[in-house]
PDB file of C-alpha atoms in Angstrom:
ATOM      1  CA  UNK A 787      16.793  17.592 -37.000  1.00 47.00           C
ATOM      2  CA  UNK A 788      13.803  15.366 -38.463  1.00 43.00           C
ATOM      3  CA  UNK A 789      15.142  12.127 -36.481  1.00 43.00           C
ATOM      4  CA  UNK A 790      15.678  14.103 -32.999  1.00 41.00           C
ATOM      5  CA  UNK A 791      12.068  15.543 -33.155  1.00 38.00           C
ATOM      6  CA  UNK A 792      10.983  11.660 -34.107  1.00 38.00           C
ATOM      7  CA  UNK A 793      13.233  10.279 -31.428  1.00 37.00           C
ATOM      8  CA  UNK A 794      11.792  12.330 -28.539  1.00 38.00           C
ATOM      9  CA  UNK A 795       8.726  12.200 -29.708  1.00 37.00           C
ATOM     10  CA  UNK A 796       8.515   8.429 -30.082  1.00 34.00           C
ATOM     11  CA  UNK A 797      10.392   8.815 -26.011  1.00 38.00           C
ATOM     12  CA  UNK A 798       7.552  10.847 -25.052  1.00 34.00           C
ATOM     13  CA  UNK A 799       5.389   8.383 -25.867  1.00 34.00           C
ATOM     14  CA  UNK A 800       6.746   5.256 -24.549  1.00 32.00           C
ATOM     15  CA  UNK A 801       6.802   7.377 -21.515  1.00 32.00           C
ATOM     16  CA  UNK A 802       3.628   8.155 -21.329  1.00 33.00           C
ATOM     17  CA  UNK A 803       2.118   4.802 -21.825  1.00 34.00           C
ATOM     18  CA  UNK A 804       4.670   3.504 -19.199  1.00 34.00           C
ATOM     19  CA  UNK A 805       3.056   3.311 -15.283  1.00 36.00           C
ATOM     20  CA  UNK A 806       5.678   4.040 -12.970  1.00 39.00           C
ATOM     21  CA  UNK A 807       6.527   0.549 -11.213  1.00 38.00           C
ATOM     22  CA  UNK A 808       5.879   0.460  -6.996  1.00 47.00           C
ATOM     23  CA  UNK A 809       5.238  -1.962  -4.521  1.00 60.00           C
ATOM     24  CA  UNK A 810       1.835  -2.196  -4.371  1.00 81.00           C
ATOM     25  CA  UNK A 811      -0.399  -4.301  -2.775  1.00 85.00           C
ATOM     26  CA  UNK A 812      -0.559  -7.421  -4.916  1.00 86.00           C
ATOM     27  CA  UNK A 813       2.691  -6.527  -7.013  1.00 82.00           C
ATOM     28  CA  UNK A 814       6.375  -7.575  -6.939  1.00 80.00           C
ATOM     29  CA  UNK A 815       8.416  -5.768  -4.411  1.00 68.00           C
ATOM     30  CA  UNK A 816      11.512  -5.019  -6.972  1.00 62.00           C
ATOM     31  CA  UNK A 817      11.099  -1.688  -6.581  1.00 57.00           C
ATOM     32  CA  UNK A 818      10.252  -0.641  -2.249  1.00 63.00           C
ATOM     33  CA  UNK A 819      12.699   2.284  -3.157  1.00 62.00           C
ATOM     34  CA  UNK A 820      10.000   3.744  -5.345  1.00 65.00           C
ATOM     35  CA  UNK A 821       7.542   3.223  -2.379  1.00 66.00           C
ATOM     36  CA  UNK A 822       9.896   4.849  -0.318  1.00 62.00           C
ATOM     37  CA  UNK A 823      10.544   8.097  -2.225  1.00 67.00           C
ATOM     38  CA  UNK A 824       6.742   8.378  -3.201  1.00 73.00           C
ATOM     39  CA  UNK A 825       6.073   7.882   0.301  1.00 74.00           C
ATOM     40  CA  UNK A 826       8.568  10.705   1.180  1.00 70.00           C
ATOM     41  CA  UNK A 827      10.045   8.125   3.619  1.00 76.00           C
ATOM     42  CA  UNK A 828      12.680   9.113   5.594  1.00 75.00           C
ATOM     43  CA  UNK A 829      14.254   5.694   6.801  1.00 65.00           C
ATOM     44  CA  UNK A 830      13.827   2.276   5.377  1.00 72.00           C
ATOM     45  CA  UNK A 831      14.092  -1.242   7.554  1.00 77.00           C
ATOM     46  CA  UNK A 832      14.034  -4.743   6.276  1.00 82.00           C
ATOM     47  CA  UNK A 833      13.050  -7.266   8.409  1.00 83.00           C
ATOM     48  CA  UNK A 834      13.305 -11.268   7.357  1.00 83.00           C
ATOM     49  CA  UNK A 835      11.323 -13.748   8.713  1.00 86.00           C
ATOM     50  CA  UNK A 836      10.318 -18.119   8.405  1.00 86.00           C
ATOM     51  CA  UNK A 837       7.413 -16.890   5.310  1.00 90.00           C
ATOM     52  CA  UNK A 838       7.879 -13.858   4.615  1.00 93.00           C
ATOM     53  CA  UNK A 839      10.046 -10.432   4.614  1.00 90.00           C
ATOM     54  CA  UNK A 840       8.419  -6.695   6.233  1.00 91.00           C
ATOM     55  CA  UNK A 841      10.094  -3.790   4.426  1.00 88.00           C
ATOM     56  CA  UNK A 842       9.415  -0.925   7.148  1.00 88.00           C
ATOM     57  CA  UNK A 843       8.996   2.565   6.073  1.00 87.00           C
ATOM     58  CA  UNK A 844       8.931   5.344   8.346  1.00 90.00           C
ATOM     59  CA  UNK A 845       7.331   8.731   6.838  1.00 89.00           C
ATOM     60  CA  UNK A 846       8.347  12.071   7.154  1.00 88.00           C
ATOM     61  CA  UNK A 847       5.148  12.718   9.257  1.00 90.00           C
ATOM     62  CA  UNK A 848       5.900   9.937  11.835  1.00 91.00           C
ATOM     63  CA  UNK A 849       3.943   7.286  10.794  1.00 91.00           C
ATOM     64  CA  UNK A 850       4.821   3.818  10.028  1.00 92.00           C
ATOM     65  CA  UNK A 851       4.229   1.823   6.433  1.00 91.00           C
ATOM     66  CA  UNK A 852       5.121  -1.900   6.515  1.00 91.00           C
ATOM     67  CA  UNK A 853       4.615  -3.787   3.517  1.00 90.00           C
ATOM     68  CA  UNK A 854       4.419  -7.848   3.648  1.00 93.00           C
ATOM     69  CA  UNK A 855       6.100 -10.009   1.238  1.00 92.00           C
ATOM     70  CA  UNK A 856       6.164 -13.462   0.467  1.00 92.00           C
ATOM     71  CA  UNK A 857       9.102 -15.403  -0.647  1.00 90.00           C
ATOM     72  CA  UNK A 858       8.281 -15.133  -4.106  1.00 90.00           C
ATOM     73  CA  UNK A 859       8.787 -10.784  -3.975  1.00 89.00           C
ATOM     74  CA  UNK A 860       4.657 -10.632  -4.140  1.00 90.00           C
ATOM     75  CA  UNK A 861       3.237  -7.837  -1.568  1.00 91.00           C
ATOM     76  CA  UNK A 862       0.551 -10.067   0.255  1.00 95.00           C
ATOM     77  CA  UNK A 863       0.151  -7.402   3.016  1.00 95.00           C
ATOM     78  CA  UNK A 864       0.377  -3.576   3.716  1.00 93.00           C
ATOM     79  CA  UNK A 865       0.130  -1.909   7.147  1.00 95.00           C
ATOM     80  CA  UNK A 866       0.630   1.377   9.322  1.00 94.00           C
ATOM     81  CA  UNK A 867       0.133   3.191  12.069  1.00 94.00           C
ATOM     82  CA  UNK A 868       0.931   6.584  13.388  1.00 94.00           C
ATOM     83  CA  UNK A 869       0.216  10.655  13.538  1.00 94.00           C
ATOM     84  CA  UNK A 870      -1.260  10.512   9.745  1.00 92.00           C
ATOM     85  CA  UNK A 871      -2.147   8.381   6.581  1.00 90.00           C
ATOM     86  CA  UNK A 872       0.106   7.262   4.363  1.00 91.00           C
ATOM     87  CA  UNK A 873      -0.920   7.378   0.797  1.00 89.00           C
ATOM     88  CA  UNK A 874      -2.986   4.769   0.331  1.00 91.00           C
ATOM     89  CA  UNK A 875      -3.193   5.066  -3.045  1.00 89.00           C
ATOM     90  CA  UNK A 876       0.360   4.263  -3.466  1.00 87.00           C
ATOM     91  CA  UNK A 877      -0.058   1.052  -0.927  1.00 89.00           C
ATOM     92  CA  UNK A 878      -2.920  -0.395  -2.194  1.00 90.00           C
ATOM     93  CA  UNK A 879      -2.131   0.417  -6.285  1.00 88.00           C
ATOM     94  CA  UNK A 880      -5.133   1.406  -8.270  1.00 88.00           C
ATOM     95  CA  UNK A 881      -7.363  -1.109  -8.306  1.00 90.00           C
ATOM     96  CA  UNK A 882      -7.548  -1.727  -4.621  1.00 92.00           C
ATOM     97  CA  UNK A 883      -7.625   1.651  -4.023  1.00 92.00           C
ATOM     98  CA  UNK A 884     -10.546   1.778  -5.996  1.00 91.00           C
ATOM     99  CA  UNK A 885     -12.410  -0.813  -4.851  1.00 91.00           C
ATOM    100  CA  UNK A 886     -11.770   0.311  -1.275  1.00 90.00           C
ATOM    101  CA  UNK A 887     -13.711   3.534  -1.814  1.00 87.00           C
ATOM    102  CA  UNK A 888     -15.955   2.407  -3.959  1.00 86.00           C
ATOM    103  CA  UNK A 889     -17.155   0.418  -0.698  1.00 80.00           C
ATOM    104  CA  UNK A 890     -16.563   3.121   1.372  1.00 76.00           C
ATOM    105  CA  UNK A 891     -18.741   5.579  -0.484  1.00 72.00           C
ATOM    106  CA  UNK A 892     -22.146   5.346   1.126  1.00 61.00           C
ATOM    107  CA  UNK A 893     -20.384   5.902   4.247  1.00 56.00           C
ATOM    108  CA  UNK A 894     -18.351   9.267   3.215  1.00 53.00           C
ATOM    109  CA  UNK A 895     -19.885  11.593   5.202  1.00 53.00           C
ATOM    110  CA  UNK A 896     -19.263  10.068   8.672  1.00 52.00           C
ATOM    111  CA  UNK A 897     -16.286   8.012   7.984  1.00 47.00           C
ATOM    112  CA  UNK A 898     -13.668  10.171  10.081  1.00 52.00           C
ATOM    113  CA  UNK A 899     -16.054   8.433  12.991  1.00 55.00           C
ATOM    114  CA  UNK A 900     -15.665   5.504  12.978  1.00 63.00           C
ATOM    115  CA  UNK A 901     -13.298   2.814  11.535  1.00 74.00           C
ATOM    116  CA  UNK A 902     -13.699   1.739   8.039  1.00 83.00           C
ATOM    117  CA  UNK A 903     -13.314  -1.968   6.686  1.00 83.00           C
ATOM    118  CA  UNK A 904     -13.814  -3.612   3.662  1.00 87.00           C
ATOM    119  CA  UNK A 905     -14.029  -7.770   3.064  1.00 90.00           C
ATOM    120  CA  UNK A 906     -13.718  -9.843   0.490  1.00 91.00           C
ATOM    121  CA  UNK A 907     -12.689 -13.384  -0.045  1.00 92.00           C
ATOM    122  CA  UNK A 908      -9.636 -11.753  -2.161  1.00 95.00           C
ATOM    123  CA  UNK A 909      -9.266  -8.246  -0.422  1.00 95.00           C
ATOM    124  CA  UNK A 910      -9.454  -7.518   3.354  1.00 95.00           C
ATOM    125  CA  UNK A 911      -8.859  -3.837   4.480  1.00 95.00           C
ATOM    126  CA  UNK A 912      -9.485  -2.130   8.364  1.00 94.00           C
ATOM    127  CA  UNK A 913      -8.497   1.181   9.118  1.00 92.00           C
ATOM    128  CA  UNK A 914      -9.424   3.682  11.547  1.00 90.00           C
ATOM    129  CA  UNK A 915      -8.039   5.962  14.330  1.00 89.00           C
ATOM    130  CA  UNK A 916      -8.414   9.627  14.616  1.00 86.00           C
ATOM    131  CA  UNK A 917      -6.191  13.025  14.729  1.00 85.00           C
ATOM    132  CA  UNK A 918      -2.998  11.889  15.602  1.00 89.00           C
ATOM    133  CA  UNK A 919      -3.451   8.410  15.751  1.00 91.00           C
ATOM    134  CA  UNK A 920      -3.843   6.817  12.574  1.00 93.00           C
ATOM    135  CA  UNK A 921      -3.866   2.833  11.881  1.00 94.00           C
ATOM    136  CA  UNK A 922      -4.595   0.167   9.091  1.00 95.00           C
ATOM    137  CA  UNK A 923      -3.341  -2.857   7.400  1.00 96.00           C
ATOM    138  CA  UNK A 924      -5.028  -4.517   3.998  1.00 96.00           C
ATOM    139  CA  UNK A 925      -4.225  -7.779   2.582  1.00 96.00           C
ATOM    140  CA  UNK A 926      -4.519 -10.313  -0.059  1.00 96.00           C
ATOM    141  CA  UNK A 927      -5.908 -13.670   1.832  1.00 95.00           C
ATOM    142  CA  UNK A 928      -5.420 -15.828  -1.115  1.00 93.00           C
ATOM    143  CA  UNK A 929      -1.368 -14.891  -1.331  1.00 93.00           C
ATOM    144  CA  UNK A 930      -0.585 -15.141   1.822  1.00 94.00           C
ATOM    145  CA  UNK A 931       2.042 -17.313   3.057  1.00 94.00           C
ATOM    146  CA  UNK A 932       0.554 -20.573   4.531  1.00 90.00           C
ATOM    147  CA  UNK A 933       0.360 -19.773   9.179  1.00 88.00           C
ATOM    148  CA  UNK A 934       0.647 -16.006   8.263  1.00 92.00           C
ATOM    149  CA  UNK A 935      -0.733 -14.800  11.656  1.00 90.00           C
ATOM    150  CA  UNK A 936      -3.213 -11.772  10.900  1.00 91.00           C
ATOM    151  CA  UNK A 937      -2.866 -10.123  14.337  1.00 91.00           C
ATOM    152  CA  UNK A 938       0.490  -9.002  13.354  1.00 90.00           C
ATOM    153  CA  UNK A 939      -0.831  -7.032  10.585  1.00 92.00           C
ATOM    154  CA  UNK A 940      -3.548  -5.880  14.160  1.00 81.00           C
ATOM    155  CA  UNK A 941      -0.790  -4.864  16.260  1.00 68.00           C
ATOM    156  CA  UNK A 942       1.726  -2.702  13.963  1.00 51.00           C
ATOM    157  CA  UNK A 943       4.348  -5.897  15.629  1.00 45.00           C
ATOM    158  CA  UNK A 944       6.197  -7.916  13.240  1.00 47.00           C
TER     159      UNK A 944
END
């Protein structure tokens, strides 16, 4: 009885020191299933190309998620467009995340207005759009493939 109460114990804690493992922007893309279930994604596409793979995700609301990965499995890119926002928590991972709205902030109050960006020399994020018509892409400048053409991250293309 002792060493079953230790056991799960000791499991309960491994567990929760353990972050669950996603795609995220900047990560390894071992695990786009995750991204897909957080995302309540209803249909998944891969799409190979010359410097880089797009793993398409398309949400239960309608919108789009596409995240950009280089040959080496790292997510350089994220980007979507459609009726809502994805979770961009779950696209961007935590730090990103963070730093996005920690830009953002000053501009809370009138943000549904206009479109939002954020740029850095390591971190490049515009989003915008309004009911019904949501869009964005981020990415990682520094880890991008070598040619990567930003515009398709602009047009939702691949």
């Amino acid at each position: 009885m002792m060493r079953s109460l230790i056991t799960g114990t000791l499991c309960l804690a491994l567990l929760a020191f353990t972050t669950p493992a996603h795609a995220t922007l900047g990560g390894k893309a071992a695990t786009v299933d995750t991204d897909r279930t957080r995302l309540k994604a209803r249909s998944a596409a891969q799409v190979d190309r010359v410097n880089y793979t797009v793993h398409e995700l398309t949400l239960d609301s309608g919108t789009v998620a596409r995240e950009f990965m280089s040959s080496d499995g790292t997510v350089f890119a994220v980007s979507w467009q459609g009726p809502q926002r994805p979770n961009l928590k779950q696209l961007f991972g935590d730090s990103y995340f963070s730093r996005f709205q920690t830009e953002n902030k000053s501009t809370a109050r009138i943000r549904m207005r206009r479109a939002m960006a954020v740029t850095h020399s390591d971190f490049v994020v515009r989003t915008g759009g309004h009911s019904g018509a949501f869009w964005g892409f981020a990415y990682l400048p520094q880890t991008a493939p070598g040619g990567f053409p930003v515009q398709v991250l602009q047009g939702g293309a691949q």
